[in-house]
């Protein structure tokens, strides 16, 4: 778990720590990257950030998908709130959730909502409460490729599934050629890359395949990769690096990692034209999402099989996971201040410029209200 410019809305975020002075309890989640906001956006954001009584060290872990967004947010937030040190380790969604339910972090980032068993486990660290999902960042999962002589590539769900399941093994395969009549496809072996760690990006990528082409993707899905074969790498950054270094490679990663010479696949969804990964396309997809969480939980159900014009179906939402009640008194002010900022108009507003997408207005408004009620 980079997008184009969009309206300001709400996005997700996670965090973990390094050295360990303060022992924090509470929430967790996903992976890694790097990005910075412009000095002007940082100045504007700093002027509107409410630090309240926030101080000390805020530890978080989880989604690597949102790591580049987190880095930009942390830069702005700590400029305004110099008494707080935010340490976010993007170890992946699975690691973040584990860290949260074990009370190792104040909050976590995850590209998948908490499972019932995770909620149960969270009650041990959220005194009198439980972990909840706060959608904070949206973004397209790009299918990035590195094939000499090929700059543009269109694939549909069935072809993507067959490639990652080892059923299509060469770039000049007839199925790929049919979708790309103007491309000169080489007689070259396909090298698919997937995540080696438990990942919300994998979970969302496989949810898309299950929804869009169930006859060609027979696996259950989840954070762990299940198909056989292919190359494995840790984190979105690891997958991106593997694809960059290998002629004939293809892999899935957040758009912010699909750069420096990588091409991105345009997905044939059945709409009038194939859709490339973009912030705008992700926002259009998330706008149709339904809130399915109960109480303070705001987990979403996405339509991975959308055929809406311009909507990019391979889209994920990163949740910040925190305790609704029972947060540690020492870290609650910093947790609320940081989450308040990233859900704000300023926090959401920087996302489009760093290849993410803001959360739609109607959903982010609920996130802001929920954050104010954390205790």
Coordinates of C-alpha atoms in Angstrom, one line a residue:
X1 CA 0.0 0.0 0.0
X2 CA 1.3 7.9 -6.4
X3 CA -1.9 9.5 -7.3
X4 CA -2.9 12.7 -9.2
X5 CA -4.6 15.8 -7.9
X6 CA -8.1 15.6 -6.5
X7 CA -10.4 17.5 -4.2
X8 CA -9.4 17.6 -0.5
X9 CA -11.0 14.7 1.4
X10 CA -9.8 12.1 3.8
X11 CA -7.0 9.6 3.7
X12 CA -5.5 6.9 5.7
X13 CA -2.3 6.8 7.7
X14 CA -0.3 4.6 10.0
X15 CA 2.8 4.7 12.2
X16 CA 5.4 2.8 14.1
X17 CA 8.4 3.6 16.2
X18 CA 12.1 3.1 16.4
X19 CA 14.0 3.4 19.6
X20 CA 11.9 2.9 22.5
X21 CA 11.5 5.3 25.3
X22 CA 7.8 5.4 25.8
X23 CA 5.8 2.2 25.8
X24 CA 2.7 2.9 23.9
X25 CA -0.5 1.0 23.6
X26 CA -3.2 0.8 21.1
X27 CA -3.6 0.4 17.4
X28 CA -1.7 -0.8 14.3
X29 CA -1.0 -1.6 10.5
X30 CA 1.0 -1.6 6.7
X31 CA 4.4 -0.7 4.5
X32 CA 7.2 1.7 3.1
X33 CA 8.2 4.6 0.7
X34 CA 9.3 8.2 0.8
X35 CA 8.0 11.6 -0.1
X36 CA 8.0 15.2 1.0
X37 CA 5.5 18.1 0.7
X38 CA 6.5 21.4 -0.8
X39 CA 7.6 24.1 1.6
X40 CA 4.5 26.2 0.8
X41 CA 2.1 23.3 1.6
X42 CA 4.1 22.6 4.7
X43 CA 3.8 26.2 5.8
X44 CA 0.1 26.3 5.1
X45 CA -0.5 23.1 6.9
X46 CA 1.6 24.2 9.9
X47 CA -0.6 27.2 10.4
X48 CA -3.8 25.2 10.8
X49 CA -2.5 22.3 12.8
X50 CA -3.8 22.1 16.4
X51 CA -1.1 20.6 18.7
X52 CA -3.2 20.9 21.9
X53 CA -1.3 19.1 24.7
X54 CA 0.5 16.7 22.2
X55 CA 4.0 15.8 23.3
X56 CA 6.4 12.9 23.5
X57 CA 7.1 10.0 21.1
X58 CA 4.3 8.5 19.0
X59 CA 5.0 5.0 17.8
X60 CA 3.2 3.5 14.8
X61 CA 3.6 0.7 12.2
X62 CA 1.8 -0.9 9.3
X63 CA 1.0 -0.2 5.7
X64 CA 3.8 0.4 3.4
X65 CA 1.3 1.6 0.9
X66 CA 0.8 4.9 2.8
X67 CA 4.4 5.3 3.9
X68 CA 5.1 8.1 1.4
X69 CA 1.9 9.9 2.5
X70 CA 2.9 9.4 6.2
X71 CA 6.3 10.8 5.6
X72 CA 4.8 14.0 4.1
X73 CA 2.3 14.3 6.9
X74 CA 4.9 13.8 9.6
X75 CA 7.1 16.5 8.1
X76 CA 4.3 19.0 8.3
X77 CA 3.0 17.9 11.6
X78 CA 6.3 17.9 13.5
X79 CA 7.2 21.4 12.1
X80 CA 4.0 22.7 13.8
X81 CA 4.2 20.5 16.9
X82 CA 7.8 20.4 17.7
X83 CA 7.2 18.6 21.0
X84 CA 6.1 15.4 19.3
X85 CA 8.2 12.8 17.6
X86 CA 6.3 10.5 15.2
X87 CA 8.0 7.3 14.4
X88 CA 6.2 5.2 11.7
X89 CA 7.7 2.0 10.5
X90 CA 6.0 0.7 7.3
X91 CA 6.5 -3.0 8.0
X92 CA 3.3 -4.0 6.2
X93 CA -0.4 -4.2 7.2
X94 CA -0.1 -7.6 8.9
X95 CA 2.8 -6.5 11.0
X96 CA 1.0 -3.2 11.9
X97 CA -2.2 -5.0 13.1
X98 CA -0.1 -7.4 15.2
X99 CA 1.9 -4.5 16.7
X100 CA -1.4 -2.7 17.6
X101 CA -3.1 -5.7 19.1
X102 CA 0.0 -6.4 21.2
X103 CA 0.0 -2.8 22.5
X104 CA 3.3 -1.9 20.9
X105 CA 2.1 1.1 19.0
X106 CA -0.4 4.0 19.5
X107 CA -2.0 3.4 16.1
X108 CA -1.4 1.4 13.0
X109 CA -2.0 1.6 9.3
X110 CA -3.6 -1.2 7.4
X111 CA -4.8 -1.6 3.8
X112 CA -7.4 -4.1 5.0
X113 CA -10.0 -3.5 7.7
X114 CA -9.7 -5.4 11.0
X115 CA -11.0 -8.9 11.1
X116 CA -13.3 -10.0 13.9
X117 CA -10.5 -11.8 15.6
X118 CA -8.3 -8.6 15.5
X119 CA -11.1 -6.6 17.1
X120 CA -11.3 -9.2 19.9
X121 CA -7.6 -9.1 20.4
X122 CA -7.6 -5.3 20.5
X123 CA -9.9 -5.2 23.5
X124 CA -7.0 -6.3 25.7
X125 CA -5.1 -3.1 24.9
X126 CA -8.1 -0.7 24.4
X127 CA -9.3 -0.6 28.0
X128 CA -13.1 -0.5 27.8
X129 CA -13.0 -0.1 24.1
X130 CA -11.7 -1.7 20.9
X131 CA -9.8 -1.0 17.7
X132 CA -11.6 0.8 14.9
X133 CA -10.9 1.4 11.2
X134 CA -10.6 5.1 10.1
X135 CA -10.2 5.4 6.2
X136 CA -7.5 8.0 5.7
X137 CA -5.7 7.4 2.4
X138 CA -6.9 6.1 -1.0
X139 CA -4.7 5.2 -3.9
X140 CA -4.6 3.1 -7.0
X141 CA -2.6 -0.2 -7.1
X142 CA -0.6 0.1 -10.2
X143 CA 0.3 -3.0 -12.3
X144 CA 3.8 -1.9 -13.2
X145 CA 5.9 -3.5 -15.9
X146 CA 9.5 -3.4 -17.4
X147 CA 9.5 -4.7 -20.9
X148 CA 12.1 -3.4 -23.4
X149 CA 10.5 -1.7 -26.4
X150 CA 7.0 -1.6 -24.8
X151 CA 5.9 1.8 -23.4
X152 CA 2.1 1.3 -23.3
X153 CA 0.3 -1.9 -22.3
X154 CA -3.4 -2.7 -21.8
X155 CA -4.5 -5.8 -19.9
X156 CA -7.9 -7.0 -18.6
X157 CA -8.6 -8.8 -15.3
X158 CA -8.5 -12.3 -16.9
X159 CA -5.1 -11.7 -18.5
X160 CA -3.7 -10.2 -15.3
X161 CA -4.9 -13.2 -13.3
X162 CA -3.4 -15.7 -15.8
X163 CA 0.0 -13.8 -15.7
X164 CA 0.2 -13.8 -11.9
X165 CA -1.0 -17.4 -11.8
X166 CA 1.6 -18.6 -14.2
X167 CA -0.9 -19.5 -17.0
X168 CA 0.5 -16.9 -19.4
X169 CA 4.3 -17.0 -19.4
X170 CA 5.5 -15.1 -22.4
X171 CA 5.0 -11.4 -23.4
X172 CA 4.0 -12.3 -27.0
X173 CA 1.2 -14.5 -25.9
X174 CA -1.9 -14.3 -28.1
X175 CA -4.1 -13.0 -25.2
X176 CA -1.8 -10.0 -24.6
X177 CA -1.3 -9.4 -28.3
X178 CA -5.1 -9.2 -28.8
X179 CA -5.4 -6.4 -26.2
X180 CA -2.4 -4.6 -27.7
X181 CA -2.7 -4.7 -31.5
X182 CA -0.3 -1.8 -32.0
X183 CA 2.5 -3.0 -29.7
X184 CA 5.6 -4.9 -30.7
X185 CA 5.6 -7.6 -28.0
X186 CA 8.9 -9.4 -27.5
X187 CA 9.5 -13.2 -27.3
X188 CA 10.4 -12.8 -23.7
X189 CA 9.6 -14.7 -20.5
X190 CA 7.2 -12.9 -18.1
X191 CA 8.7 -12.5 -14.5
X192 CA 5.8 -11.7 -12.1
X193 CA 6.6 -10.2 -8.8
X194 CA 4.5 -10.4 -5.6
X195 CA 4.8 -9.5 -2.0
X196 CA 6.7 -11.9 0.3
X197 CA 5.2 -10.3 3.5
X198 CA 1.6 -10.2 4.6
X199 CA 0.2 -7.2 2.9
X200 CA -3.0 -5.2 2.5
X201 CA -1.9 -4.4 -1.0
X202 CA -1.9 -8.2 -1.8
X203 CA -5.3 -8.5 -0.2
X204 CA -6.8 -5.7 -2.3
X205 CA -5.1 -6.9 -5.5
X206 CA -6.5 -10.4 -5.1
X207 CA -9.9 -9.1 -4.1
X208 CA -10.0 -7.3 -7.4
X209 CA -9.1 -10.6 -9.3
X210 CA -11.7 -12.6 -7.3
X211 CA -14.4 -10.0 -8.1
X212 CA -13.5 -9.3 -11.7
X213 CA -12.5 -12.7 -13.0
X214 CA -13.5 -15.5 -10.5
X215 CA -13.1 -18.2 -13.2
X216 CA -9.4 -17.3 -13.5
X217 CA -8.5 -16.7 -9.9
X218 CA -9.5 -19.6 -7.7
X219 CA -7.6 -18.5 -4.5
X220 CA -9.2 -17.4 -1.3
X221 CA -7.4 -14.1 -1.1
X222 CA -6.1 -12.4 2.0
X223 CA -2.9 -10.6 3.0
X224 CA -0.6 -13.6 2.2
X225 CA 0.2 -14.4 -1.4
X226 CA -1.3 -17.8 -2.4
X227 CA -0.5 -18.4 -6.1
X228 CA 2.5 -20.6 -7.0
X229 CA 5.6 -19.4 -8.8
X230 CA 6.8 -15.9 -9.5
X231 CA 9.3 -13.8 -7.6
X232 CA 8.7 -12.5 -4.1
X233 CA 9.9 -9.3 -2.5
X234 CA 9.3 -7.5 0.8
X235 CA 7.2 -4.3 0.8
X236 CA 6.0 -2.2 -2.1
X237 CA 9.5 -0.8 -2.4
X238 CA 10.9 -4.3 -2.8
X239 CA 8.5 -5.3 -5.5
X240 CA 9.2 -2.0 -7.4
X241 CA 12.9 -2.5 -7.1
X242 CA 12.6 -6.1 -8.4
X243 CA 10.6 -5.0 -11.4
X244 CA 13.0 -2.2 -12.2
X245 CA 15.9 -4.5 -12.2
X246 CA 14.4 -7.3 -14.4
X247 CA 13.5 -7.0 -18.1
X248 CA 10.3 -8.8 -18.6
X249 CA 9.0 -8.2 -15.1
X250 CA 5.6 -7.2 -13.9
X251 CA 4.3 -6.5 -10.3
X252 CA 1.6 -4.8 -8.3
X253 CA 2.4 -1.8 -6.1
X254 CA 0.9 1.6 -5.1
X255 CA 1.2 4.2 -7.8
X256 CA 3.7 6.2 -5.8
X257 CA 6.2 3.4 -6.2
X258 CA 5.6 2.9 -10.0
X259 CA 8.1 5.4 -11.3
X260 CA 11.7 5.8 -12.5
X261 CA 11.3 4.0 -15.8
X262 CA 8.4 1.7 -15.0
X263 CA 5.3 1.6 -17.2
X264 CA 1.9 1.1 -15.8
X265 CA -0.9 -1.0 -17.2
X266 CA -4.1 0.5 -18.5
X267 CA -6.9 -1.8 -17.3
X268 CA -9.7 -2.8 -19.7
X269 CA -12.7 -2.8 -17.3
X270 CA -15.4 -2.9 -20.0
X271 CA -15.8 0.9 -20.0
X272 CA -15.5 2.7 -23.2
X273 CA -11.7 3.1 -22.8
X274 CA -9.0 1.3 -20.7
X275 CA -8.3 3.1 -17.4
X276 CA -4.8 3.9 -16.2
X277 CA -3.9 4.2 -12.5
X278 CA -4.4 7.7 -11.3
X279 CA -5.6 9.7 -8.3
X280 CA -8.7 10.8 -10.1
X281 CA -9.5 7.2 -11.1
X282 CA -9.1 6.1 -7.5
X283 CA -11.3 8.8 -6.1
X284 CA -14.0 7.9 -8.6
X285 CA -13.8 4.3 -7.4
X286 CA -13.8 5.1 -3.7
X287 CA -16.7 7.6 -4.1
X288 CA -19.0 4.6 -4.8
X289 CA -17.8 2.7 -1.6
X290 CA -20.2 1.8 1.2
X291 CA -19.5 2.2 4.9
X292 CA -20.1 -1.3 6.3
X293 CA -18.5 -0.8 9.7
X294 CA -20.7 -0.5 12.8
X295 CA -20.6 2.0 15.6
X296 CA -17.4 4.1 15.4
X297 CA -15.8 1.7 12.9
X298 CA -15.8 3.1 9.3
X299 CA -14.6 0.2 7.3
X300 CA -15.6 0.4 3.6
X301 CA -16.8 -2.0 0.9
X302 CA -15.3 -1.2 -2.5
X303 CA -16.7 -2.2 -5.9
X304 CA -13.6 -3.9 -7.5
X305 CA -15.7 -4.9 -10.5
X306 CA -16.7 -1.3 -11.5
X307 CA -17.2 -0.5 -15.1
X308 CA -17.9 3.2 -14.5
X309 CA -16.2 5.5 -16.9
X310 CA -12.8 6.7 -15.6
X311 CA -13.0 4.6 -12.4
X312 CA -9.9 2.6 -11.7
X313 CA -10.9 -0.7 -10.1
X314 CA -7.6 -1.7 -8.6
X315 CA -7.9 0.8 -5.7
X316 CA -7.2 0.4 -2.0
X317 CA -8.0 2.4 1.1
X318 CA -5.6 2.5 4.0
X319 CA -7.1 2.7 7.4
X320 CA -5.6 4.2 10.5
X321 CA -6.4 1.8 13.3
X322 CA -6.8 3.2 16.8
X323 CA -8.7 2.5 20.0
X324 CA -12.1 4.2 20.2
X325 CA -11.8 4.1 24.0
X326 CA -9.0 3.2 26.4
X327 CA -6.1 5.0 24.7
X328 CA -3.1 5.6 26.9
X329 CA -3.3 8.9 28.6
X330 CA 0.3 9.7 27.7
X331 CA -0.2 9.3 24.0
X332 CA -3.9 10.2 23.4
X333 CA -3.3 14.0 22.8
X334 CA -0.6 13.3 20.2
X335 CA -2.6 10.5 18.6
X336 CA -5.7 12.7 18.2
X337 CA -3.7 15.7 17.1
X338 CA -1.9 13.8 14.4
X339 CA -5.0 11.9 13.1
X340 CA -6.9 15.2 13.2
X341 CA -4.3 16.8 11.0
X342 CA -4.1 14.0 8.4
X343 CA -7.9 13.9 8.1
X344 CA -8.2 17.7 7.8
X345 CA -8.6 19.6 4.6
X346 CA -5.0 20.5 4.6
X347 CA -3.8 17.0 5.4
X348 CA -6.0 15.5 2.7
X349 CA -5.1 18.3 0.3
X350 CA -1.5 17.3 -0.1
X351 CA -2.3 13.7 -1.2
X352 CA -3.0 14.3 -4.9
X353 CA 0.3 16.0 -5.4
X354 CA 2.2 12.9 -4.1
X355 CA 0.2 10.3 -6.1
X356 CA -2.4 9.4 -3.6
X357 CA -6.1 10.2 -3.5
X358 CA -8.1 12.0 -0.8
X359 CA -11.0 10.2 0.9
X360 CA -14.4 11.4 -0.4
X361 CA -16.0 14.3 1.5
X362 CA -19.0 12.4 2.9
X363 CA -16.7 9.7 4.4
X364 CA -13.9 11.9 5.7
X365 CA -16.5 14.1 7.5
X366 CA -17.4 11.0 9.5
X367 CA -13.7 10.2 10.2
X368 CA -13.2 13.7 11.6
X369 CA -16.1 13.4 13.9
X370 CA -14.9 10.0 15.1
X371 CA -11.4 11.3 15.8
X372 CA -12.7 14.0 18.1
X373 CA -14.5 11.3 20.1
X374 CA -11.4 9.1 20.8
X375 CA -10.8 8.8 24.5

